[in-house]
Amino acid sequence: MSDPDKKLDLRRSELFDFHGVSMIHYVTDNWENIQNFQARPDDILIATYPKAGTTWVSYILDLLHFGQTSPERQTSIPIFKRVPFLEIYIPSMDTGVDLANNLPTSPRLIKTHYPVQFVPKSFWEQNCRIVYMARNAKDSVVSYFHFDHMNMLEPDPGDWSSYLHRFKEGKMVFGSWYDHVNGWWKKKQTYSNLHYMFFEDMVEDTGREIEKLCRFLGLSPSVEEKKQITSGVQFDKMKKNNMTNYSTVPVMDFKMSPFMRKGKVGDWKNHFTVAQSEEFDEGYKKKMKDPTLQFRTVV
Ligand code: A3P
């Protein structure tokens, strides 16, 4: 359990190479316990590269599973406690593994940002359902840049142009965006219990994407319930909702940026110069060789 008397020692971290992926110690220090995590067959893993809309899909899954049966959790338990972040290990706070092990719900909803090769093997052995949400690279790097300013555990982001350079090199927490989205996409070809979805599709038509999620999860909520969920998870509502906007997290500095920042497709145009965009596109073409994996940067 966390110790409320112990003051949080918040420090920006340094990137280091961990089994070939750039990481920070807050997500590797508990490695043994994470790798030994015992998944259950009905666990649902929500996997994303950071800033792909993890909180959005977590909230939707929580509402789909527990919105009717335990409405009180919607006003009393922040989403990051309902859907623990498996690999997080911050001294004097509950670890992600402990939070996941202590979840009273069935199914348990668990979040990870790990690249596919780091996922504890019990998830595969138990054939757990996995929802992977991906977001286009340009909006991901912009969102990550703002997040790294406001999250005091992340490495110092520096200025935009050096940050963009680091992103292209894969020197981000959780490594290369390119490797992440491709690694998970490849896994989908051999592991059928994986639903791969896109942030851009969610923005375009949230209701349609919730329908697909329900089919994947084997759920059949009423038309009324689906309508309620679709409207309750819109950006403005989640931004105002203290249970989903992260306003209760001590490691985040909201003076720098809100967690629920813009929620748009195409905000990259307000950050990339024309030259940066062209250069980015050149590198992108070289790294994204699989024609079956396509992202949209506008909707
Ligand atoms: P922006 O920084 O572009 O606004 P994650 O939960 O993976 O950290 O992702 C956070 C990003 O998802 C943020 O992007 C946030 O605003 C966006 N997001 C969260 N909920 C959303 C919603 N309901 N609609 C649109 N975007 C949402």
PDB file of C-alpha atoms in Angstrom, residues 56 199 203 206 230-241 244-245 258-264:
ATOM      1  CA  TRP A  56     -10.119   7.460 -23.595  1.00  0.00           C
ATOM      2  CA  PHE A 199      -7.403   7.339 -32.515  1.00  0.00           C
ATOM      3  CA  VAL A 203     -12.465  11.043 -33.429  1.00  0.00           C
ATOM      4  CA  THR A 206     -16.839   7.281 -31.646  1.00  0.00           C
ATOM      5  CA  THR A 230     -20.714   7.695 -26.602  1.00  0.00           C
ATOM      6  CA  SER A 231     -21.828  11.062 -25.290  1.00  0.00           C
ATOM      7  CA  GLY A 232     -20.154  10.660 -21.860  1.00  0.00           C
ATOM      8  CA  VAL A 233     -16.721   9.990 -23.346  1.00  0.00           C
ATOM      9  CA  GLN A 234     -16.565  13.054 -25.585  1.00  0.00           C
ATOM     10  CA  PHE A 235     -13.498  15.226 -25.060  1.00  0.00           C
ATOM     11  CA  ASP A 236     -15.223  18.148 -23.305  1.00  0.00           C
ATOM     12  CA  LYS A 237     -16.986  15.869 -20.837  1.00  0.00           C
ATOM     13  CA  MET A 238     -13.819  13.939 -19.994  1.00  0.00           C
ATOM     14  CA  LYS A 239     -11.867  17.163 -19.628  1.00  0.00           C
ATOM     15  CA  LYS A 240     -14.339  18.429 -17.005  1.00  0.00           C
ATOM     16  CA  ASN A 241     -14.568  15.089 -15.211  1.00  0.00           C
ATOM     17  CA  THR A 244     -10.838  11.129 -16.047  1.00  0.00           C
ATOM     18  CA  ASN A 245      -8.807  14.340 -16.417  1.00  0.00           C
ATOM     19  CA  PRO A 258      -3.691  20.129 -19.053  1.00  0.00           C
ATOM     20  CA  PHE A 259      -3.645  16.358 -19.514  1.00  0.00           C
ATOM     21  CA  MET A 260      -6.782  16.601 -21.658  1.00  0.00           C
ATOM     22  CA  ARG A 261      -5.166  19.117 -23.975  1.00  0.00           C
ATOM     23  CA  LYS A 262      -6.899  19.339 -27.381  1.00  0.00           C
ATOM     24  CA  GLY A 263      -8.038  15.858 -28.397  1.00  0.00           C
ATOM     25  CA  LYS A 264      -7.769  16.652 -32.110  1.00  0.00           C
TER      26      LYS A 264
END
